[in-house]
CSV table of C-alpha atoms and ligand atoms in Angstrom, one decimal:
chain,number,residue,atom,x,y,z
A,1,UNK,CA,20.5,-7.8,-12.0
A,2,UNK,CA,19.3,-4.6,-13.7
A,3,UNK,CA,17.8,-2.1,-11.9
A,4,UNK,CA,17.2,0.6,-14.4
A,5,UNK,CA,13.8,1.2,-15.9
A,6,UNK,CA,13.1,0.6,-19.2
A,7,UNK,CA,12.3,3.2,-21.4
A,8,UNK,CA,8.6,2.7,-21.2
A,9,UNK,CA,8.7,2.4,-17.5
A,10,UNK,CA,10.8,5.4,-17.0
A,11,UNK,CA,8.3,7.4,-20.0
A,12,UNK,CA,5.2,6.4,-17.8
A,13,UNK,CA,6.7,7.8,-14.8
A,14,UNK,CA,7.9,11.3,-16.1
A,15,UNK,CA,4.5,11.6,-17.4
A,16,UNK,CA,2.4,10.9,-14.3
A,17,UNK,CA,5.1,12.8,-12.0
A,18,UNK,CA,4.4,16.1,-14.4
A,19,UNK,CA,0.1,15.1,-14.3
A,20,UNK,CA,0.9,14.8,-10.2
A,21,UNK,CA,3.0,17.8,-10.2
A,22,UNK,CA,0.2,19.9,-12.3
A,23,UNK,CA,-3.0,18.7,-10.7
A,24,UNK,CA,-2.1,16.7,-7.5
A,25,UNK,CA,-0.3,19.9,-5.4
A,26,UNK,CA,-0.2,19.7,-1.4
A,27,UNK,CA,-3.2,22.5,-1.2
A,28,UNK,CA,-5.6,20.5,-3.3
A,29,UNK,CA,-4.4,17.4,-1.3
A,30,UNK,CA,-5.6,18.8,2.1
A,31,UNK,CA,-9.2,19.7,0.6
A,32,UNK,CA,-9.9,16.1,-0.5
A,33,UNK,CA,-8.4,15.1,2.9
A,34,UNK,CA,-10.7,17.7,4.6
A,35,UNK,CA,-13.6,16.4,2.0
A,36,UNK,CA,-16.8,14.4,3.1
A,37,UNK,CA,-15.7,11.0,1.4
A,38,UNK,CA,-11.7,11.6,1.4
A,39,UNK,CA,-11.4,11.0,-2.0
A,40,UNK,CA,-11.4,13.3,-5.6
A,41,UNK,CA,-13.4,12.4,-8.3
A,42,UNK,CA,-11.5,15.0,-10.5
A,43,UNK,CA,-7.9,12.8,-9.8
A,44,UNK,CA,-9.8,9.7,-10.0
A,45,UNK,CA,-10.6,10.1,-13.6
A,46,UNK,CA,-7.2,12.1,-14.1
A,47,UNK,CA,-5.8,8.7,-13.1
A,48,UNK,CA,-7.8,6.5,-15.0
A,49,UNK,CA,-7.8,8.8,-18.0
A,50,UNK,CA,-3.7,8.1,-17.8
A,51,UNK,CA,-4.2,4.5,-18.0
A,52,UNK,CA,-3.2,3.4,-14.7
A,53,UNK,CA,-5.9,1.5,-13.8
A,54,UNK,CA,-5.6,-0.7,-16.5
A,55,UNK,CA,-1.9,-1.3,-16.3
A,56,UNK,CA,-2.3,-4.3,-14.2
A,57,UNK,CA,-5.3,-5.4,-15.9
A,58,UNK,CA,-4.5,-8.1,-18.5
A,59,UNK,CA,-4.2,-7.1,-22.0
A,60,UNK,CA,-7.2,-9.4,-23.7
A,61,UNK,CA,-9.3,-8.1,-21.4
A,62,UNK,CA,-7.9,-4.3,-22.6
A,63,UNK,CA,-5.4,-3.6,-19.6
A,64,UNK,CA,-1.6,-3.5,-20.4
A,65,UNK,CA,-0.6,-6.3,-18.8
A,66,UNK,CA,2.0,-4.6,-16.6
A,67,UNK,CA,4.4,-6.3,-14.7
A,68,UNK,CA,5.0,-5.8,-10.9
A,69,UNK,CA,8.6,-3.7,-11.9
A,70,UNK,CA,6.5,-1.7,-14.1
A,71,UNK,CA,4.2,-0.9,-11.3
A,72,UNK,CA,7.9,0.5,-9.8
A,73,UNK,CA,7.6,3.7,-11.2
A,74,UNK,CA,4.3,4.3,-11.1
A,75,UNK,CA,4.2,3.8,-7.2
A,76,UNK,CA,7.3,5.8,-6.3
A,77,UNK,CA,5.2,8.6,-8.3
A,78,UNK,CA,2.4,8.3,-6.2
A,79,UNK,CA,4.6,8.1,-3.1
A,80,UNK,CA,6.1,11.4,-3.7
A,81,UNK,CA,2.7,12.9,-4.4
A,82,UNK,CA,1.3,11.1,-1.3
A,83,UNK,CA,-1.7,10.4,-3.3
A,84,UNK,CA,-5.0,9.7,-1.3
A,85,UNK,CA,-7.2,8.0,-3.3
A,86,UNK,CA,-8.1,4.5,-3.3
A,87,UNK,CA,-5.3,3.5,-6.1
A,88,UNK,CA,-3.6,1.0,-4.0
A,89,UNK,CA,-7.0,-0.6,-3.2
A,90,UNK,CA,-8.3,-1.0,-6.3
A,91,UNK,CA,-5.4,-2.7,-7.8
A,92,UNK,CA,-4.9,-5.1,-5.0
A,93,UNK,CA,-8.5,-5.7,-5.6
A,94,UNK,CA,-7.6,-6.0,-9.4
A,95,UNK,CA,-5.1,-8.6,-8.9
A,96,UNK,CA,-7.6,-11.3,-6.8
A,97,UNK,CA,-9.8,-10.8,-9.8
A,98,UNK,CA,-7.3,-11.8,-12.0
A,99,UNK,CA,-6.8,-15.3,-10.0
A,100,UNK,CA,-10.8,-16.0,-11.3
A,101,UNK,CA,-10.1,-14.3,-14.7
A,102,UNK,CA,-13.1,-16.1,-16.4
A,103,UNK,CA,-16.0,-15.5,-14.0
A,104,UNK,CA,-14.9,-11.5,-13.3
A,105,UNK,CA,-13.7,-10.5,-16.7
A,106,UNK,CA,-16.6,-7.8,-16.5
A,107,UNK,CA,-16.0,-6.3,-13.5
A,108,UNK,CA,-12.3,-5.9,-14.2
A,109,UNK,CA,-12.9,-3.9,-17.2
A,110,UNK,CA,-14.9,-2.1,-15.1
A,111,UNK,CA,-12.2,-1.4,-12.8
A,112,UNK,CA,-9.5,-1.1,-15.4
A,113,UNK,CA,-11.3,1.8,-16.8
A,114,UNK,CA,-12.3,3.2,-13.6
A,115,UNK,CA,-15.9,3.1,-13.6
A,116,UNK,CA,-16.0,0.9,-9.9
A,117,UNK,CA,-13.3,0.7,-7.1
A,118,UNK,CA,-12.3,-1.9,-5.1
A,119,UNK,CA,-11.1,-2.7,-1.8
A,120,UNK,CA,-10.0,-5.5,-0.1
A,121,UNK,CA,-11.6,-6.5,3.1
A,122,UNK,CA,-9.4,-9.4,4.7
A,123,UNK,CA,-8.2,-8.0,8.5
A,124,UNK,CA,-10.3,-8.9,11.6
A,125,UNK,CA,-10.0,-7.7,14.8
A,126,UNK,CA,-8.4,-10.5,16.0
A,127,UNK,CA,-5.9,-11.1,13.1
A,128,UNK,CA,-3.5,-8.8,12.9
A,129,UNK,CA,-1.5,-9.3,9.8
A,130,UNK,CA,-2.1,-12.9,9.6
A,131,UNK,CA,-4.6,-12.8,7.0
A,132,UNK,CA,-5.2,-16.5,7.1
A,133,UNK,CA,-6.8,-15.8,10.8
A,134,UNK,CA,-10.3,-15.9,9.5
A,135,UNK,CA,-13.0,-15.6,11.9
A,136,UNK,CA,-16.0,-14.7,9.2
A,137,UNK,CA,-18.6,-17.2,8.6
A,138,UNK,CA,-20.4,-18.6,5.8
A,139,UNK,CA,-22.7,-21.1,5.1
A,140,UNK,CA,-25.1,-22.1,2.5
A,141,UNK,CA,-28.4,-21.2,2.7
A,142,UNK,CA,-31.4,-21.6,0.3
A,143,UNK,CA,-28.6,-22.1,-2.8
A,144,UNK,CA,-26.7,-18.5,-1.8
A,145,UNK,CA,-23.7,-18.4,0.6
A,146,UNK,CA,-25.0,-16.5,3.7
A,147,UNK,CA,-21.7,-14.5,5.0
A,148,UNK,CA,-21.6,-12.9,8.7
A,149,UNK,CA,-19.0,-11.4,10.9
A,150,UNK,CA,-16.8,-8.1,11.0
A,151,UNK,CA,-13.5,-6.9,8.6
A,152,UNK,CA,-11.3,-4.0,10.4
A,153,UNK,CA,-9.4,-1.4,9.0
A,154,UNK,CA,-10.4,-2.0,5.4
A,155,UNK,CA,-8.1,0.5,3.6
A,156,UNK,CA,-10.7,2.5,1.9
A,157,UNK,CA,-13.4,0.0,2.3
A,158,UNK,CA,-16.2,3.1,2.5
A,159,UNK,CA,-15.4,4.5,-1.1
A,160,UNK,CA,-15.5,1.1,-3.3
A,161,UNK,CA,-17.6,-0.2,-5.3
A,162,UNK,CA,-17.0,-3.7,-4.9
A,163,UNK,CA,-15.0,-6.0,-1.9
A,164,UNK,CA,-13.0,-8.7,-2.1
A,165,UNK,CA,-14.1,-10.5,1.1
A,166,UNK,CA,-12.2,-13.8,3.2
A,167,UNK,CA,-15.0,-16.0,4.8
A,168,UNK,CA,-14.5,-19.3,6.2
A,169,UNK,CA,-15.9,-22.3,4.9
A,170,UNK,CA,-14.1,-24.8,7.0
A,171,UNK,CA,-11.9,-25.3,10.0
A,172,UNK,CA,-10.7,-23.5,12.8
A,173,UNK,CA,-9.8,-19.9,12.9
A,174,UNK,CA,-5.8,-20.1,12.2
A,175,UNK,CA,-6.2,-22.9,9.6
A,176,UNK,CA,-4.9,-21.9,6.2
A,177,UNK,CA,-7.5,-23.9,4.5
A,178,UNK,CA,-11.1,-24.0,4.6
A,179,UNK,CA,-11.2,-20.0,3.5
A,180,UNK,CA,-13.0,-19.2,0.6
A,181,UNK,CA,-13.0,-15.7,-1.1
A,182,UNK,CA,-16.1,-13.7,-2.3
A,183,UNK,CA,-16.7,-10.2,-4.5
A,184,UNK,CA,-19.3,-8.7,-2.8
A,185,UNK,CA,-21.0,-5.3,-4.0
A,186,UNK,CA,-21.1,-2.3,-1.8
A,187,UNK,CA,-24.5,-1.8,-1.7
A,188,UNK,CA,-25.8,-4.8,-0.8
A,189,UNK,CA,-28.3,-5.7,2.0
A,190,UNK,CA,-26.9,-6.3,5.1
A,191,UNK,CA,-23.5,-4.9,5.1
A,192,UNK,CA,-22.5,-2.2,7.4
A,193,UNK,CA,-19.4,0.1,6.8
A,194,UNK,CA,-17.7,2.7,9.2
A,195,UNK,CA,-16.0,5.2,8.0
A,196,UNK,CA,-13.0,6.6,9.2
A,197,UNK,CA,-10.0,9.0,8.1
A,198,UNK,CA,-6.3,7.4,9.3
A,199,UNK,CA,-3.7,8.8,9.9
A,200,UNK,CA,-2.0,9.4,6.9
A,201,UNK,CA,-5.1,11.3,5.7
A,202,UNK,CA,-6.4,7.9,3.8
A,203,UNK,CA,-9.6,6.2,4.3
A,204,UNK,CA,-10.8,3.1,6.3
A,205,UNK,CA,-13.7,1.5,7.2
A,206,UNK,CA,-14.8,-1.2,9.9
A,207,UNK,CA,-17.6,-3.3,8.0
A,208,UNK,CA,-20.4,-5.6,9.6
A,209,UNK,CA,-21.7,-8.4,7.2
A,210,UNK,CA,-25.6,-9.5,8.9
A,211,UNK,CA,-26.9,-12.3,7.0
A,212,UNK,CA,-25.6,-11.2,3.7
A,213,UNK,CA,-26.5,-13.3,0.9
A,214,UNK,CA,-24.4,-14.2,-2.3
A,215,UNK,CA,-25.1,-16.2,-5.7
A,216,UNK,CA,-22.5,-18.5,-6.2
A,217,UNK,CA,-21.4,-16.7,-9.0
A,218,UNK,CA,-19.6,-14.0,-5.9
A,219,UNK,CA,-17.8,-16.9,-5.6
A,220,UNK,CA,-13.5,-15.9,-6.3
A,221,UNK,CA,-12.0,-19.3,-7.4
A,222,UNK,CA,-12.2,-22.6,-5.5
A,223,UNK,CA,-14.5,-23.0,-1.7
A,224,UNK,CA,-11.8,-23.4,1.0
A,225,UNK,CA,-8.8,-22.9,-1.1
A,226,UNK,CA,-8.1,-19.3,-0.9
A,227,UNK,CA,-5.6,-19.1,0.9
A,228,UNK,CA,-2.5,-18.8,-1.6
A,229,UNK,CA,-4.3,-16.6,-3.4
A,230,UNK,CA,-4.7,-14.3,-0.3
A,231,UNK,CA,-0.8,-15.1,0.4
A,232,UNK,CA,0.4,-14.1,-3.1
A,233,UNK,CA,-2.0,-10.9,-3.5
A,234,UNK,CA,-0.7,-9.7,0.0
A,235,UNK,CA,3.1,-10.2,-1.5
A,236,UNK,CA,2.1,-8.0,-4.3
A,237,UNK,CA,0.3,-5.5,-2.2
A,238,UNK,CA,3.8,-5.4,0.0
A,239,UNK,CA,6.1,-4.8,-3.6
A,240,UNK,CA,4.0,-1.8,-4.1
A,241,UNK,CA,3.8,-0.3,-1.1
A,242,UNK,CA,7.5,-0.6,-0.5
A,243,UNK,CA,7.9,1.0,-3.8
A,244,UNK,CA,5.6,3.7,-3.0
A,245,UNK,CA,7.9,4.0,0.6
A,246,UNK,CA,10.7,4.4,-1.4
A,247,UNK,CA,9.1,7.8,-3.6
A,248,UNK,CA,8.3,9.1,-0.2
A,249,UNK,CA,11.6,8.9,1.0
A,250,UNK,CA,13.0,10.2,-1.8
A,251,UNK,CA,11.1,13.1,-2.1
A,252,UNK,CA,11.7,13.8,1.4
A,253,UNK,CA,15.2,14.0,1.7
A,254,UNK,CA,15.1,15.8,-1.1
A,255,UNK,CA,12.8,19.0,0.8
A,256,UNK,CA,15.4,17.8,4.2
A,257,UNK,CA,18.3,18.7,2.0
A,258,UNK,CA,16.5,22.7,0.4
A,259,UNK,CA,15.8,23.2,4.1
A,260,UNK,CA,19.5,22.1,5.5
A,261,UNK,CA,20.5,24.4,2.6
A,262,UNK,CA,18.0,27.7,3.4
A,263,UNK,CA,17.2,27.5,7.0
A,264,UNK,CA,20.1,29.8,8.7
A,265,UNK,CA,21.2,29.8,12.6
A,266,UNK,CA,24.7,31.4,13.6
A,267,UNK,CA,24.9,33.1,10.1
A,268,UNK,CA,24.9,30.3,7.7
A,269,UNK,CA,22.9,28.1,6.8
A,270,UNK,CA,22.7,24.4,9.4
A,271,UNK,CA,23.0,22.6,5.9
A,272,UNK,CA,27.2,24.0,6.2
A,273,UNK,CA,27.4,22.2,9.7
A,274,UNK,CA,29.1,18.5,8.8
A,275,UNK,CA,27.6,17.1,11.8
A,276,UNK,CA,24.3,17.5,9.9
A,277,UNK,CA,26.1,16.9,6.3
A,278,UNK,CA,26.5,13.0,7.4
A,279,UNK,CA,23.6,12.5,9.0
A,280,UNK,CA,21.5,13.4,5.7
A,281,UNK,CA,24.8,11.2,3.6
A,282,UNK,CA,23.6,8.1,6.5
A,283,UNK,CA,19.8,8.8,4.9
A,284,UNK,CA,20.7,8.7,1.5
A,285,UNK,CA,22.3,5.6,1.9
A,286,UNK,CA,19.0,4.6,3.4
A,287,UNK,CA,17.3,4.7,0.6
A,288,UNK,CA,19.7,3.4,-1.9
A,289,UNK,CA,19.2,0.0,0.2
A,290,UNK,CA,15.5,0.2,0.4
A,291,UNK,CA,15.6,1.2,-3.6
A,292,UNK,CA,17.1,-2.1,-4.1
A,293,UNK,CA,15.2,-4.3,-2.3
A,294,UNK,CA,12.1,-2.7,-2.8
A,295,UNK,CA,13.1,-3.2,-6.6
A,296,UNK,CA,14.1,-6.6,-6.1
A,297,UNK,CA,10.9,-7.0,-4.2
A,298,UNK,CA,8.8,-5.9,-7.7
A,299,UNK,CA,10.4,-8.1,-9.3
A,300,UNK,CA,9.3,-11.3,-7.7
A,301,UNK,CA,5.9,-9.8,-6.8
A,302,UNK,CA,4.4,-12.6,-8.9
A,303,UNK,CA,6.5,-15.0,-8.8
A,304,UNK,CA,5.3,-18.5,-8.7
A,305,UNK,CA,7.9,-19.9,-6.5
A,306,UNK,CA,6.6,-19.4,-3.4
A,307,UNK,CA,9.0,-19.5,-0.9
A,308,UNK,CA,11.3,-17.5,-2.8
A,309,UNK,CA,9.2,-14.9,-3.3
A,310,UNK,CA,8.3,-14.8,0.7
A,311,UNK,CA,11.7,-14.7,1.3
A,312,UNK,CA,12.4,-11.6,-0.8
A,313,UNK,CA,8.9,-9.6,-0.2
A,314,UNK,CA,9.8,-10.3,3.5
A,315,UNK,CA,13.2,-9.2,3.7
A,316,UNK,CA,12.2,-5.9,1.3
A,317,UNK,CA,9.6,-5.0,4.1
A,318,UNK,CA,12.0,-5.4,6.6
A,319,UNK,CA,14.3,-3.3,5.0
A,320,UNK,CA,12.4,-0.7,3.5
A,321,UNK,CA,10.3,-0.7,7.0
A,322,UNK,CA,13.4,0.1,9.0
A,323,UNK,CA,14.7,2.9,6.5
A,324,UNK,CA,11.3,4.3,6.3
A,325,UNK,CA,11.5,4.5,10.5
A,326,UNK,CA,14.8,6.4,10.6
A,327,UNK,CA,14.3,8.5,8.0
A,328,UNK,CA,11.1,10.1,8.4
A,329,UNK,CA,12.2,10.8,12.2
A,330,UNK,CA,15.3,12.0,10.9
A,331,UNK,CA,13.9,14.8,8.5
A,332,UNK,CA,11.3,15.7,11.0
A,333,UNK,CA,14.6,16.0,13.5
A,334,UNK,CA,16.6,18.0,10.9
A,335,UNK,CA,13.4,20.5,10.2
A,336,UNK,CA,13.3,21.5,14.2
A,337,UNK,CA,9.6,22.0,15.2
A,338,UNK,CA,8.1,22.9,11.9
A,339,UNK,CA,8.4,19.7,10.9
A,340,UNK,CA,5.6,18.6,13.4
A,341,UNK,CA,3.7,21.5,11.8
A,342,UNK,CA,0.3,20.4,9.3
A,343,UNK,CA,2.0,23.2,7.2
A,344,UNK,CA,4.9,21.6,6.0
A,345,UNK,CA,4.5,18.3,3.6
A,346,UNK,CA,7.0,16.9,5.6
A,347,UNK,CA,4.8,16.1,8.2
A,348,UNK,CA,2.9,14.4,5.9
A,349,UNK,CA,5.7,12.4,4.6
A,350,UNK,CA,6.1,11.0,7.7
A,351,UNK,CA,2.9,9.8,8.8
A,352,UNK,CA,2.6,7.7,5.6
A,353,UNK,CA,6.1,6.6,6.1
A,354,UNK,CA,4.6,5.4,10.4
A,355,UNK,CA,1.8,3.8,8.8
A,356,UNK,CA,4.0,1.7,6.3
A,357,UNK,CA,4.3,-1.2,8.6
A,358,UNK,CA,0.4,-1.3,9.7
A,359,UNK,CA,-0.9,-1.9,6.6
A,360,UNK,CA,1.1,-5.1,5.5
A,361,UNK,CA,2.9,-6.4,8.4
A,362,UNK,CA,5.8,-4.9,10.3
A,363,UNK,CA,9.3,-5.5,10.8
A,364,UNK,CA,9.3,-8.3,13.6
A,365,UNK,CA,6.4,-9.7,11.8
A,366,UNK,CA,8.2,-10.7,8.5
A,367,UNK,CA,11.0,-11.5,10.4
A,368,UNK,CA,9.0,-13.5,11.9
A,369,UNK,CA,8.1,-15.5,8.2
A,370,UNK,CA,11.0,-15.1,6.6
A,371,UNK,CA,12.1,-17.3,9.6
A,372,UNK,CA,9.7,-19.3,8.3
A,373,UNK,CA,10.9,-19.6,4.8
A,374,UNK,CA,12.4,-23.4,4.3
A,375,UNK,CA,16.0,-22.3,3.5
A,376,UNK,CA,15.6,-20.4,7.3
A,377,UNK,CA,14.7,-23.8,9.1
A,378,UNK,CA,17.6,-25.9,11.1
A,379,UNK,CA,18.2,-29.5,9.2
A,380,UNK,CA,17.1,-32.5,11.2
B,401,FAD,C1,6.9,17.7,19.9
B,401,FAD,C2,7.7,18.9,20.1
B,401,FAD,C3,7.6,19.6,21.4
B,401,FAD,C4,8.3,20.7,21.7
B,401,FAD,N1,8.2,21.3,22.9
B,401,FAD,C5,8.9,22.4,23.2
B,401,FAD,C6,8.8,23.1,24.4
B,401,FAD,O1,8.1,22.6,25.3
B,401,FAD,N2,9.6,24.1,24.7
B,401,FAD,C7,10.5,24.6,23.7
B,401,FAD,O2,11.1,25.6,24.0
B,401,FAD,N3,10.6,24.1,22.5
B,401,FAD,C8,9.8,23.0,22.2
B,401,FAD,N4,9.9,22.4,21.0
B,401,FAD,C9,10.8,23.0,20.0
B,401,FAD,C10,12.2,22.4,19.9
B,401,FAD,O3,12.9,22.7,21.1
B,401,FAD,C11,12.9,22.9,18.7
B,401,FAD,O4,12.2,22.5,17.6
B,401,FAD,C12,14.3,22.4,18.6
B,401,FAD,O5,15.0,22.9,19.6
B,401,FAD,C13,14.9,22.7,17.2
B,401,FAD,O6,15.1,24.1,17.1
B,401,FAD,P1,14.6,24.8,15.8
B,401,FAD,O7,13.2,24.5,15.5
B,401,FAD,O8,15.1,26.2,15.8
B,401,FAD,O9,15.4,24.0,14.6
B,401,FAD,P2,16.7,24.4,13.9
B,401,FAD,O10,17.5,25.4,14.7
B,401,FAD,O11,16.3,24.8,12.5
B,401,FAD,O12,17.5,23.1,13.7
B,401,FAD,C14,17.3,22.2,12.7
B,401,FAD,C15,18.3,21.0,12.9
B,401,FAD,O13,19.6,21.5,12.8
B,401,FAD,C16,20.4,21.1,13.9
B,401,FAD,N5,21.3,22.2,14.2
B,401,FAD,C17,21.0,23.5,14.4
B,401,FAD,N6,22.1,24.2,14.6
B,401,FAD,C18,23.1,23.4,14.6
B,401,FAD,C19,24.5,23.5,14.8
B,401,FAD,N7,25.0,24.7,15.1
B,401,FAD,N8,25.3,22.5,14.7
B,401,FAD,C20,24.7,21.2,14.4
B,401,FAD,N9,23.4,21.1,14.2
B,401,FAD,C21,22.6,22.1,14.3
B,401,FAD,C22,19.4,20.8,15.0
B,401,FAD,O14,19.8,19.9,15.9
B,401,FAD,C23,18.2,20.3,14.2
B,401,FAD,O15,18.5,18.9,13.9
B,401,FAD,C24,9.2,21.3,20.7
B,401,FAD,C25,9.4,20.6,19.5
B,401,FAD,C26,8.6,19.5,19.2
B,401,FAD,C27,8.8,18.8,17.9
């Protein structure tokens, strides 16, 4: 398989690593963290103006039709920017509206040229990262579907414009079926958010749906048959964010290794000590591995063969979640105790790198489904 980028791919990313470098630096990165809402409208439209939100968008309705290993570069850019605004969110969002193509074609040319964020509102309290654990009501009511219950953690739920919301129409809570998917605006009666900064200086929000009422035109594809959209949007949501892992790790082996070669102790720099030459030789390594499966992972992010795309988004996340583990406590080692500092971008660097496995499911939990997988189960 080839792993380079195409000429395009690799043009797209230079570009938007020089627009990150220019107007995305660390300083102006802590005011929008610090900001009331968490987000910049300056970047936003410095994003959209790029093109980037209508990369995944499809091209008759005037996106670019990008692939999932075009989304590579683009997300390793943002990882080594550690970009905080709701990018990720939107296009997950992006992609369920491209499952009901027909019905939203408005609203994603809204999104492709920025004009409304998304966000995807799936996780309950009780779910954890099985997001066919649906708790969230809805029944009909007067001709409108009447929607009430909780979503946690909804990565940047406060700042969107729009939700894609996971409501059951049928069966019990673990069931895969009986879960139908709605596109529910933000400002709509009834519907309570919680806002919250995580972390890794991002946005969530808890939100509380009381008796709110949709047309059936909120609808997302078929009642009660969600799920494998849900499934194969999630797989996609893991490709990129093990992409964007891997321009985090990147870039912060790369600071590691100025550091190893500036900071001096016993007159020379610790970067001359082999001791600490192997260790960062072990981390590179690291990320060679998670490079690949993280590429292989893009690759099948929309693949229609189910189980093998499981299979490989699982065993990316496992890999790239381990490497992401080591390495960011390795550099923060490696720095001494600036590294713990909210100085140094390192420190930053690694708490996106310890929130990689909440967002998506962690290691033992896609061991757990690639254990699942058919080619994983014993023969009778
Ligand atoms: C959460 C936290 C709590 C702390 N609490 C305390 C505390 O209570 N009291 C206290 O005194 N300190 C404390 N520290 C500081 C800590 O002890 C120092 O950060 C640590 O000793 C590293 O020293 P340094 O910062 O000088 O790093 P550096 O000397 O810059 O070392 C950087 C890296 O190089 C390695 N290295 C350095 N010299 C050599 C060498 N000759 N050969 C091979 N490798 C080498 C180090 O092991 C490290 O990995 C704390 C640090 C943290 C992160």
């Amino acid at each position: 398989m080839d792993f380079t980028l195409t000429e395009e791919q690799a043009q797209l990313s230079d570009t938007l690593c020089r627009w990150l470098e220019k107007e995305y630096g660390f300083e102006q990165r802590r005011d929008t963290i610090a900001s009331k809402n968490g987000t910049c409208a300056r970047a936003w439209t410095g994003l959209s103006d790029l093109g980037l939100l209508a990369l995944p968008v499809p091209e008759v309705l005037n996106g670019f039709g990008a692939s999932g290993a075009d989304m590579f570069g683009v997300m390793e850019a943002l990882g080594k920017a550690l970009l905080v605004e709701p990018y990720l969110a939107t296009v997950s969002g992006i992609e369920f509206l491209k499952h009901d193509q027909d019905r939203f074609a408005g609203l994603l040319g809204q999104a492709a040229s920025g004009v409304v964020r998304l966000a995807c509102a799936l996780g309950e309290r009780q779910s954890r990262f099985d997001r066919f654990d649906v708790e969230m009501t809805t029944r009909i009511e007067g001709g409108a579907h009447v929607l009430n219950g909780r979503k946690t953690v909804v990565v940047h739920g406060a700042q969107a414009d729009h939700l894609i919301v996971s409501a059951r129409t049928a069966g019990n809570t673990r069931d895969p079926d009986g879960i139908t998917l709605f596109v529910v605006p933000s400002d709509i009666r009834g519907l309570c958010r919680t806002d919250y900064r995580t972390i890794d200086g991002m946005r969530a929000a808890d939100i509380e749906f009381a008796n709110v009422r949709l047309p059936d035109s909120a609808r997302l594809g078929a009642a009660g048959e969600a799920w494998p959209i849900i499934d194969a949007v999630s797989d996609y949501t893991c490709a990129l964010l093990c992409a964007e892992a891997v321009g985090i790790m990147q870039a912060v082996n790369d600071t590691t290794l100025e550091y190893l070669k500036m900071r001096r102790q016993f007159d020379q720099p610790i970067g001359a000590y082999q001791a600490l030459q192997h260790r960062m030789a072990e981390l590179f390594i690291e990320v060679e591995q998670a490079r690949s499966l993280a590429m292989l992972a893009a690759s099948v992010a929309r693949s229609d063969e189910t189980s093998k795309r499981r299979h490989t988004i699982s065993a990316a996340m496992i890999r790239v979640g381990q490497a992401a583990t080591r390495v960011g406590q390795e550099v923060i080692q490696m720095h001494g105790g600036i590294g713990m500092s909210n100085e140094m971008q390192v420190a930053h660097y690694f708490k996106r790198l310890s929130v990689f496995g909440a967002l998506e499911g962690d290691i033992d939990h896609h061991v757990a489904r690639l254990a699942r997988q058919p080619e994983f189960r014993h023969p009778d």
